[in-house]
Short mmCIF file of C-alpha atoms in Angstrom, two decimals:
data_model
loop_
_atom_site.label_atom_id
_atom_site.label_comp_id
_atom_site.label_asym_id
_atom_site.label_seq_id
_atom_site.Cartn_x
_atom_site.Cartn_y
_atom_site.Cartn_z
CA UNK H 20 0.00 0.00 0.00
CA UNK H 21 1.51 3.51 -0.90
CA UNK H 22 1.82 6.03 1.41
CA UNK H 23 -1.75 8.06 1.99
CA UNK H 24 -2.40 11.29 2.95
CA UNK H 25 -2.90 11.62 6.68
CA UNK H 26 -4.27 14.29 9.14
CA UNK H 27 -1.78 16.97 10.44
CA UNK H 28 0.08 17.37 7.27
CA UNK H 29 0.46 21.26 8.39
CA UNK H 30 -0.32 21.47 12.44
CA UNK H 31 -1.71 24.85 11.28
CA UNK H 32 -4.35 23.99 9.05
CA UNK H 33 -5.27 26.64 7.12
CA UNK H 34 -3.07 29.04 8.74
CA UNK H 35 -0.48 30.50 6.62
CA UNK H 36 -1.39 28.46 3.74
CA UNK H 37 -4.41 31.22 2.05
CA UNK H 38 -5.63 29.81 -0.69
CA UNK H 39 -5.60 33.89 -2.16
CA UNK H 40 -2.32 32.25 -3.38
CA UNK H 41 -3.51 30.50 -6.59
CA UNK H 42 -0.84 27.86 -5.95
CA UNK H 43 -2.81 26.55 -2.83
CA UNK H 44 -5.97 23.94 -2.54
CA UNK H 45 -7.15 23.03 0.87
CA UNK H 46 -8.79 19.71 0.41
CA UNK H 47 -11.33 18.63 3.33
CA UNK H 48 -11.06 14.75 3.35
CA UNK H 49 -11.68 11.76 5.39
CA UNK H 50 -8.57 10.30 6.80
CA UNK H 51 -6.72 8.48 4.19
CA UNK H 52 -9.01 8.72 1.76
CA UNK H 53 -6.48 10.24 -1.41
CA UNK H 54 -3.01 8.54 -2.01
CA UNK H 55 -0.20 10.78 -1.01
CA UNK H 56 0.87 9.75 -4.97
CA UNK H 57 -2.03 11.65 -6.55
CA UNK H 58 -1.29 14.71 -4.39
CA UNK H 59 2.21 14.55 -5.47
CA UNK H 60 1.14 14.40 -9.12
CA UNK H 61 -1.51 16.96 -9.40
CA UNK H 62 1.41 19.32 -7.81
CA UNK H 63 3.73 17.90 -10.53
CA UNK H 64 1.49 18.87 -12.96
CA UNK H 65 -0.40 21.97 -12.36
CA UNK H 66 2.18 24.08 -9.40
CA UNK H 67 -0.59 23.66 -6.87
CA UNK H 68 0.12 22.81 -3.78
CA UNK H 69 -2.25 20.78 -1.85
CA UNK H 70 -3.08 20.88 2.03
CA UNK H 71 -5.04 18.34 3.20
CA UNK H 72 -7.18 18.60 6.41
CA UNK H 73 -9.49 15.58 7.83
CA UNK H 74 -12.36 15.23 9.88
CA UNK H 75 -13.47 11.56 11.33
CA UNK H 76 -17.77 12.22 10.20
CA UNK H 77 -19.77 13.65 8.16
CA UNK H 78 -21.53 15.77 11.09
CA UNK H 79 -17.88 17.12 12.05
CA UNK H 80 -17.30 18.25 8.39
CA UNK H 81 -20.44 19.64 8.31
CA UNK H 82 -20.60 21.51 11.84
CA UNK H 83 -16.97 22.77 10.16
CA UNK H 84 -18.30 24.21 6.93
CA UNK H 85 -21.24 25.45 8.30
CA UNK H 86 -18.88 28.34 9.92
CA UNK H 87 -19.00 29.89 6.70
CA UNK H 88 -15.53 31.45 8.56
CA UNK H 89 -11.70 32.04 7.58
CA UNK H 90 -11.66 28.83 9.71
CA UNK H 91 -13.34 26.59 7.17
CA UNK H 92 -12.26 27.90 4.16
CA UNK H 93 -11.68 24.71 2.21
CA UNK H 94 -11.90 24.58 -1.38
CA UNK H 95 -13.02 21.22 -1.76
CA UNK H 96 -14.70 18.62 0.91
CA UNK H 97 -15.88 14.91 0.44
CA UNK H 98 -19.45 14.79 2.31
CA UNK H 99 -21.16 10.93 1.59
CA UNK H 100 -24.59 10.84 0.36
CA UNK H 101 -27.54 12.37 2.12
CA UNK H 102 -25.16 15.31 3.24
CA UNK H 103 -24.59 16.35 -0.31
CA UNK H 104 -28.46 17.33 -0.68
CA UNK H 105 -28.52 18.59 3.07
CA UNK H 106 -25.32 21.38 2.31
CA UNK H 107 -27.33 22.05 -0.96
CA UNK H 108 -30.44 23.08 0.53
CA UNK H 109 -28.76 25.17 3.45
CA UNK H 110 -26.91 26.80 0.58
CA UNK H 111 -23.34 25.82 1.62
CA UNK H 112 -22.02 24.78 -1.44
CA UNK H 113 -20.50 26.58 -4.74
CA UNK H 114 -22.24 25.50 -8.17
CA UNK H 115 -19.88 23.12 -10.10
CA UNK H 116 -19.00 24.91 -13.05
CA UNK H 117 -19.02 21.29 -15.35
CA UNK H 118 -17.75 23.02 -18.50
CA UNK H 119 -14.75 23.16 -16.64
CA UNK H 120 -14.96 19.36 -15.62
CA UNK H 121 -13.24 16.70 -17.84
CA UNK H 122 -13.65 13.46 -17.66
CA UNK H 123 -17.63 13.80 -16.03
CA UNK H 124 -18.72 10.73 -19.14
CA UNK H 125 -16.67 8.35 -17.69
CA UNK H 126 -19.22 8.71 -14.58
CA UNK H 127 -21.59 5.62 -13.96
CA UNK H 128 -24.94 6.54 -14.95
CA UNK H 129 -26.34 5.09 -11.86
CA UNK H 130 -24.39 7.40 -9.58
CA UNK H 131 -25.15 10.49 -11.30
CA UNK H 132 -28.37 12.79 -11.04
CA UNK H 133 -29.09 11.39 -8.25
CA UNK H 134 -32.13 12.90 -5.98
CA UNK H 135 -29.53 14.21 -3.48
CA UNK H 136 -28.21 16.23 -6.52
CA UNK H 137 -30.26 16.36 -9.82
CA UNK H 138 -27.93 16.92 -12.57
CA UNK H 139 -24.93 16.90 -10.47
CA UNK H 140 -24.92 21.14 -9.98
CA UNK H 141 -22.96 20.75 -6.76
CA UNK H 142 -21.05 17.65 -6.54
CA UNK H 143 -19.21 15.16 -8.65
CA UNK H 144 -18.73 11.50 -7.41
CA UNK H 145 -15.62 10.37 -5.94
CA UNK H 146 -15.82 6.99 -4.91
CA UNK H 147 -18.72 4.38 -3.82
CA UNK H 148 -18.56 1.93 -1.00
CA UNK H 149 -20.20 -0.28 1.76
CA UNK H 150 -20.25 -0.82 5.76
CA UNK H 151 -20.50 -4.08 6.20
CA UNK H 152 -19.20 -6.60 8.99
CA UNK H 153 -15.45 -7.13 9.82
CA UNK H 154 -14.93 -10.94 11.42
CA UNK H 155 -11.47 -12.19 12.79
CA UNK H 156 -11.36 -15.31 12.03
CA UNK H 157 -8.97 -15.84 14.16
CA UNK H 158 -10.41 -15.21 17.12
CA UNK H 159 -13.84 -16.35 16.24
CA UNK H 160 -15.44 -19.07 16.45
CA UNK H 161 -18.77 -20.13 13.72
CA UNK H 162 -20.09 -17.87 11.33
CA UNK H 163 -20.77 -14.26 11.65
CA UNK H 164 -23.58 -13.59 8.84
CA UNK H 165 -25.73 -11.07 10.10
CA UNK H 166 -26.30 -7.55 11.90
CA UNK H 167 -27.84 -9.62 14.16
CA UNK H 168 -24.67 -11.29 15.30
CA UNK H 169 -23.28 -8.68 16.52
CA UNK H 170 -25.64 -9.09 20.13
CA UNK H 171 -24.43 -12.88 20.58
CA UNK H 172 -23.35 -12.52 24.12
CA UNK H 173 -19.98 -14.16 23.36
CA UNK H 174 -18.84 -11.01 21.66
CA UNK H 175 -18.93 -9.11 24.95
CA UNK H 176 -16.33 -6.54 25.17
CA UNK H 177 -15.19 -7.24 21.54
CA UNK H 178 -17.83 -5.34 19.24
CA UNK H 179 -16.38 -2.15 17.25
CA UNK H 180 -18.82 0.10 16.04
CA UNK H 181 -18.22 2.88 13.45
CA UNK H 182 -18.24 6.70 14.76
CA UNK H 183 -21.09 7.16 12.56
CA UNK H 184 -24.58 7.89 13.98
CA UNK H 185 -26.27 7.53 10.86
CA UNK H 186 -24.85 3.90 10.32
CA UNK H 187 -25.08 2.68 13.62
CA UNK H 188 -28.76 3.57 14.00
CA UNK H 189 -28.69 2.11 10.44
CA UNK H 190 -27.41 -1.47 11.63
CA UNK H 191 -30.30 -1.11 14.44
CA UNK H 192 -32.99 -0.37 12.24
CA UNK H 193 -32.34 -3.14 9.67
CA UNK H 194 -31.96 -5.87 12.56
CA UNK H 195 -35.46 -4.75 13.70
CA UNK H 196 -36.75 -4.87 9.87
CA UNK H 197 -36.87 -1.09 9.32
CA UNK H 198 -35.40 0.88 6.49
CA UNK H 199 -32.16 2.47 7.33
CA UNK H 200 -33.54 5.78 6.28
CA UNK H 201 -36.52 5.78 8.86
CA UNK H 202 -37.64 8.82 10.11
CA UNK H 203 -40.63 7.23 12.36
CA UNK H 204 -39.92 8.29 15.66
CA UNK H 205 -41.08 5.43 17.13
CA UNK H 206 -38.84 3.36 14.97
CA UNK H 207 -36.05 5.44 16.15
CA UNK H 208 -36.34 4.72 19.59
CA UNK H 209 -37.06 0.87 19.09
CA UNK H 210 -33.31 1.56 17.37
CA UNK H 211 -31.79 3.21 20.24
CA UNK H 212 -33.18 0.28 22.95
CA UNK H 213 -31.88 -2.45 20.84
CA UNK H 214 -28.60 -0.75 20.63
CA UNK H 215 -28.71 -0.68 24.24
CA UNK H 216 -29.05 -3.79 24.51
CA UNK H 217 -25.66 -3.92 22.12
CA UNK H 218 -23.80 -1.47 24.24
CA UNK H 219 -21.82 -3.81 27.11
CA UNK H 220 -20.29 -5.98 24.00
CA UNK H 221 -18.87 -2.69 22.59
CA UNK H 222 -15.21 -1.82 22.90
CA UNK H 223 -14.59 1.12 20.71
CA UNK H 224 -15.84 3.47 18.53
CA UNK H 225 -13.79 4.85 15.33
CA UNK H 226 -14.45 6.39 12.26
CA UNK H 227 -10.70 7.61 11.84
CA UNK H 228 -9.13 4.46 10.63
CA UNK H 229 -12.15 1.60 11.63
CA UNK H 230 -9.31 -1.09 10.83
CA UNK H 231 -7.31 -0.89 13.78
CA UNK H 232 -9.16 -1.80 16.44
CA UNK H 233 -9.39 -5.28 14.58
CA UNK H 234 -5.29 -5.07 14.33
CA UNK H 235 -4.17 -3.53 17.25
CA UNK H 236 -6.16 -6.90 19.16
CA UNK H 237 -9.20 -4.44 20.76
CA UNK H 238 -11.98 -5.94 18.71
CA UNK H 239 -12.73 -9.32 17.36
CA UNK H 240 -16.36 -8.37 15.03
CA UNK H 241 -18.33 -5.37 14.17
CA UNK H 242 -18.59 -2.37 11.69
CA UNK H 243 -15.99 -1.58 8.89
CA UNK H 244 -15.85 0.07 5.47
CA UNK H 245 -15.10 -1.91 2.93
CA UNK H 246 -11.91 -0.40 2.08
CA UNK H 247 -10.33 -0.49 5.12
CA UNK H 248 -11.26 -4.11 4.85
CA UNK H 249 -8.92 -4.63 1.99
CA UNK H 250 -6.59 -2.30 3.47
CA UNK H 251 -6.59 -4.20 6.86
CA UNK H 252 -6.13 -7.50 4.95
CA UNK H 253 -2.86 -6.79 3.96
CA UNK H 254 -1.46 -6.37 7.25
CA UNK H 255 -3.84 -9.20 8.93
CA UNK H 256 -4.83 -11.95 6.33
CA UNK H 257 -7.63 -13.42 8.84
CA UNK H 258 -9.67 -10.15 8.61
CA UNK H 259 -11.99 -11.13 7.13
CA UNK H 260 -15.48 -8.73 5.24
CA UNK H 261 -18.95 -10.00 5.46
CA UNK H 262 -22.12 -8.51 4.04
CA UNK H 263 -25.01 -8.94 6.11
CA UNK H 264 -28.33 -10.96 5.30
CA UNK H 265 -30.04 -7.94 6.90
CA UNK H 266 -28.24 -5.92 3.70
CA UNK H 267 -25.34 -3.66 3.26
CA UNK H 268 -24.88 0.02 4.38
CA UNK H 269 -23.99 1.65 0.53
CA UNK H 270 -23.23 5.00 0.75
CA UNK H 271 -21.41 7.62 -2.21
CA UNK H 272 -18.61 9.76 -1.03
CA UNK H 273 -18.90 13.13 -3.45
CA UNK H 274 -16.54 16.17 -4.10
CA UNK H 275 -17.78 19.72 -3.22
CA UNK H 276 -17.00 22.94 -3.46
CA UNK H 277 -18.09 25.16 -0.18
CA UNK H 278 -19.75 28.45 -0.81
CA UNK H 279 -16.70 30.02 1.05
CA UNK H 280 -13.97 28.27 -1.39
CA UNK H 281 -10.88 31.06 -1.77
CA UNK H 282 -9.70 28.54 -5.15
CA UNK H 283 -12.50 27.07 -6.44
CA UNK H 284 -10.55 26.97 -9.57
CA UNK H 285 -7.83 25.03 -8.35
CA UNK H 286 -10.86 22.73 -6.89
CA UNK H 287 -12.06 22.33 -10.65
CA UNK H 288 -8.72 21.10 -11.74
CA UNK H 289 -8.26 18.54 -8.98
CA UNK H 290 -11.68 17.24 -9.97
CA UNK H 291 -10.60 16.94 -13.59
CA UNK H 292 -7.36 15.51 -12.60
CA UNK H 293 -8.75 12.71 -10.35
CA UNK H 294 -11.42 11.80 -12.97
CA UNK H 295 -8.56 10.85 -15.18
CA UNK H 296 -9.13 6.57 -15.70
CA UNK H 297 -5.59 6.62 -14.60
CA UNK H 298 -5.72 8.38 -11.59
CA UNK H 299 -9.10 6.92 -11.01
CA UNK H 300 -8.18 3.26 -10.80
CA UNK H 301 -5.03 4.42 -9.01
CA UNK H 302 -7.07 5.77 -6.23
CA UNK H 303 -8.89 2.63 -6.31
CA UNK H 304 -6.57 -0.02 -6.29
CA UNK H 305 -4.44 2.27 -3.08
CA UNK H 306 -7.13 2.09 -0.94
CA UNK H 307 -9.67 -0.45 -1.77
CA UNK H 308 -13.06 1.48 -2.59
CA UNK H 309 -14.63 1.40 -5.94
CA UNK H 310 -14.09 4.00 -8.42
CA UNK H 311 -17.46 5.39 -10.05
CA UNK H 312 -15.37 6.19 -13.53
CA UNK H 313 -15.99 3.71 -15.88
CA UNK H 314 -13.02 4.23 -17.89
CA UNK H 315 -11.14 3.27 -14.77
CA UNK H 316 -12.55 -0.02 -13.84
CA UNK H 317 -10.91 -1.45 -17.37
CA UNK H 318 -7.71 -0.55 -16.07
CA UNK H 319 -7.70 -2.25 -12.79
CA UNK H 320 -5.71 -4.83 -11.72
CA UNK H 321 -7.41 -8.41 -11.89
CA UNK H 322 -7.12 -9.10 -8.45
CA UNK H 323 -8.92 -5.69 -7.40
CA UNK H 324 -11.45 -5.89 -9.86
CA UNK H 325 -12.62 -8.99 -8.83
CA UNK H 326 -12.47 -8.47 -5.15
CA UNK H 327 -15.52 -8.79 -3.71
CA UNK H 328 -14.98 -6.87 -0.64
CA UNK H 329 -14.45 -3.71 -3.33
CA UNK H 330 -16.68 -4.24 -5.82
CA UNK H 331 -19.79 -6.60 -4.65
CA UNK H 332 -21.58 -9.22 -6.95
CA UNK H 333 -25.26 -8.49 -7.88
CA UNK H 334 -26.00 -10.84 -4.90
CA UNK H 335 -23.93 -8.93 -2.36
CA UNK H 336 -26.00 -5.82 -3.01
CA UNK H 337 -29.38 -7.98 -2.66
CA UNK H 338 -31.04 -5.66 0.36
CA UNK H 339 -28.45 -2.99 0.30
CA UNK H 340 -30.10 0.46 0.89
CA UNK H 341 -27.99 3.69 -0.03
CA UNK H 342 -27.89 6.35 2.99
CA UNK H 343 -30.61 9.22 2.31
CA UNK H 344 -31.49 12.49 3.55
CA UNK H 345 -34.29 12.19 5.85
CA UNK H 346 -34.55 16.03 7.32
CA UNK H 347 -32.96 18.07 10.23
CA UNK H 348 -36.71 17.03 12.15
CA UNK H 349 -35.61 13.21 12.38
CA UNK H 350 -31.52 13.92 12.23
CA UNK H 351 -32.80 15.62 15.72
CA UNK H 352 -34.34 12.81 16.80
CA UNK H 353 -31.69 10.12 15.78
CA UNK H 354 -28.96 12.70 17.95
CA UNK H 355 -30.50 12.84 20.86
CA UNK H 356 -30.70 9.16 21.20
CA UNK H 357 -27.02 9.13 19.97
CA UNK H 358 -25.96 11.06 22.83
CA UNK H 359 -27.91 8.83 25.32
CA UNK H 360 -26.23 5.39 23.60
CA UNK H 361 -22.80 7.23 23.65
CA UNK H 362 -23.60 8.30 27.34
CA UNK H 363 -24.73 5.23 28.66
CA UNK H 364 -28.11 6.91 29.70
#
């Protein structure tokens, strides 16, 4: 695995480092989400220096942006699905200019014009992925083949959840037989008491690199992306990634450009350059989600192609449901229970 772009590149952030100079782009990311190669390259190429910043969720990124301040002026940020339409209608994000986008027909047509943004105005897709179930096989004993699993009192003390309120109230929801995108409040709260019930198997929670706790010997089962599955593989063959009979967590991680961008053209040339097949199966094969860009997939190495964990069979996807925006009226709801799961109340 090359080396990726981590958090803390410059301790400053965006201090010092104004994108007013044309020859800066402050990229908003998830933690190693973009190879430390591509951000080499575009710099090779076009003289613009890139300083990357992370956040660990989508409702950090989002509290961030929302600032509107010198503090969060990025020029380009990577929100996943149903946070794409909510920065949209709050009027947080900078049209995409696409006549200055190349490489937007490569896109899969089933990840563009999507409801969370009809004809792609304010974002452009990035990559695509799942949450499914990380097992150590290891350390465990039977099959692991369901959300459900996850409460088998053996796991006590072993169960890593993602730092992700939407997808842990997700993984609730779907072992009760509700839609992941519920905005019942009564479902909601059936959520929160079965995740109660969840709570004394769980060790750790981590959205900054969900891989480790299964490495580092904390956890034995629970939540991961399907990336840091494959990425997590190299270093521990028994890891291994399971999609649920309840159904997968799918989710679409999209570039933006906020309202307050100081370079939004550099941000338009970064888009162009990652849409490249190239750089897009690059990307892809470095950190083990799947590339929307068609032109890419032909260029990917067997073995990555045909991985499974990255890019799921027909039959994988059977029951998957794709995150959606379901309104700051139940996002209210599903916090306050967060805080009481996360509390212990």
């Amino acid at each position: 695995m090359k080396k990726l772009a981590l958090a803390g590149l410059l301790a400053a952030g965006l201090t010092g480092c104004s994108s007013e100079d044309p020859q800066v782009l402050n990229l908003y990311n998830w933690s190693e989400y973009m190879p430390q190669e591509v951000l080499d390259r575009f710099t090779e190429e076009t003289g613009i220096q890139v300083v990357y910043t992370t956040y660990d969720s989508n409702e950090a990124m989002y509290a961030r942006l929302k600032l509107l301040d010198e503090s969060a002026a990025y020029d380009l940020a990577v929100p996943s699905t149903y946070y794409v339409s909510k920065m949209r209608q709050e009027d947080l994000l900078m049209p995409i200019d696409r006549s200055k986008i190349e490489g937007f027909g490569n896109l899969d047509d089933d990840l563009i014009n999507l409801d969370i943004d009809p004809d792609n105005q304010y974002s452009i897709p990035y990559l695509w992925g799942t949450t499914g179930i990380a097992v150590d096989t290891d350390d465990v004993e039977g099959e692991v083949t369901a959300w459900a699993d996850l409460w088998d009192e053996r796991f006590q003390g072993r169960v890593m959840l993602t730092n992700d309120m939407r997808e842990v109230f997700h993984v609730g929801l779907r072992v009760l037989g509700y839609s992941g995108n519920s905005t019942d409040p009564k479902e909601i709260e059936e959520a929160y008491e079965k995740l109660a019930e969840l709570m004394p198997s769980v060790r750790t929670f981590n959205s900054d690199a969900p891989r480790m706790p299964y490495l580092e010997g904390e956890a034995d089962v629970g939540m991961i992306w399907n990336g840091e599955a494959v990425m997590g593989k190299e270093t521990m063959p028994s890891l291994e990634y399971v999609y649920p009979e309840e159904g997968i967590i799918a989710w679409l991680d999209s570039f933006v450009i906020p309202k307050n961008a100081r370079n939004p053209e550099a941000a338009h040339q970064f888009i162009s350059f990652v849409l490249q097949p190239e750089i897009s199966a690059l990307i892809s094969e470095d950190i083990g989600y799947a590339t929307p860009n068609q032109a890419a997939r032909d260029l990917l190495d067997e073995s990555v192609a045909n991985d499974r964990t990255s890019y799921p069979t027909d039959e994988d996807m059977e029951n998957a449901e794709f995150q959606a925006d379901i309104g700051d009226d139940a996002l209210q709801i599903y916090a306050r229970y967060w805080e009481m799961l996360k509390s212990g109340r």
